[in-house]
Amino acid sequence: MLRFDVALWRRWSSLFPDQVGYLEADNAYSAIVQLMHTYGYTQVEHAAARALDGSLVYRVYHLRGIERGPIWFYGRTLKDSTIQHVPDQG
């Protein structure tokens, strides 16, 4: 399991992401989908995941059709994964 810093943009023209979080996941895509499920998003215009060890930066555009509800990642449910939210900096 790797730890990821994940950011989600609902509109890509936004300067700052709508949601951010630190997650543990098997891969970057799973980390992005987990954060989308946490906030109830079914689509985002842009998402990025960065491995905290610096080994990977992953970006995806126009991610759509992610179903809400329980999801499975390699035999684990979303409830089994660790999600830490970044406090508001405002």
Tab-separated table of C-alpha atoms in Angstrom, residues 34-88:
chain	number	residue	atom	x	y	z
A	34	GLN	CA	-11.784	6.620	-3.115
A	35	LEU	CA	-11.657	10.385	-2.609
A	36	MET	CA	-14.431	10.869	-5.185
A	37	HIS	CA	-16.611	8.400	-3.264
A	38	THR	CA	-15.816	10.125	0.018
A	39	TYR	CA	-17.323	13.369	-1.300
A	40	GLY	CA	-20.073	11.742	-3.380
A	41	TYR	CA	-18.645	12.847	-6.727
A	42	THR	CA	-19.590	10.829	-9.807
A	43	GLN	CA	-17.442	12.954	-12.124
A	44	VAL	CA	-14.531	15.390	-12.024
A	45	GLU	CA	-12.840	17.439	-14.722
A	46	HIS	CA	-9.323	16.865	-13.395
A	47	ALA	CA	-7.739	14.770	-10.660
A	48	ALA	CA	-4.162	14.264	-9.538
A	49	ALA	CA	-2.529	11.790	-7.178
A	50	ARG	CA	1.055	12.052	-5.942
A	51	ALA	CA	2.763	9.262	-4.041
A	52	LEU	CA	4.138	10.731	-0.815
A	53	ASP	CA	7.460	8.940	-1.372
A	54	GLY	CA	7.842	10.931	-4.620
A	55	SER	CA	7.827	7.860	-6.853
A	56	LEU	CA	4.715	8.734	-8.895
A	57	VAL	CA	2.559	11.615	-10.081
A	58	TYR	CA	-0.665	10.543	-11.819
A	59	ARG	CA	-3.181	12.827	-13.539
A	60	VAL	CA	-6.518	12.091	-15.162
A	61	TYR	CA	-8.916	14.367	-17.066
A	62	HIS	CA	-12.704	14.149	-17.580
A	63	LEU	CA	-13.266	11.232	-15.228
A	64	ARG	CA	-16.966	10.383	-15.508
A	65	GLY	CA	-19.418	7.670	-14.598
A	66	ILE	CA	-17.942	6.659	-11.237
A	67	GLU	CA	-20.880	5.029	-9.444
A	68	ARG	CA	-21.715	5.908	-5.863
A	69	GLY	CA	-22.035	3.257	-3.181
A	70	PRO	CA	-19.745	0.507	-1.920
A	71	ILE	CA	-16.696	-0.096	-4.068
A	72	TRP	CA	-14.072	-2.823	-3.889
A	73	PHE	CA	-10.323	-2.520	-4.256
A	74	TYR	CA	-8.483	-5.846	-4.311
A	75	GLY	CA	-10.830	-7.462	-1.806
A	76	ARG	CA	-11.233	-4.428	0.466
A	77	THR	CA	-14.164	-2.067	0.723
A	78	LEU	CA	-13.826	1.686	0.933
A	79	LYS	CA	-14.635	1.498	4.660
A	80	ASP	CA	-11.480	-0.587	5.196
A	81	SER	CA	-9.158	2.034	3.730
A	82	THR	CA	-7.548	4.852	5.631
A	83	ILE	CA	-8.544	8.398	4.645
A	84	GLN	CA	-7.155	11.522	6.275
A	85	HIS	CA	-8.617	14.888	5.363
A	86	VAL	CA	-6.550	18.032	5.064
A	87	PRO	CA	-7.942	20.798	7.312
A	88	ASP	CA	-9.186	23.991	5.672
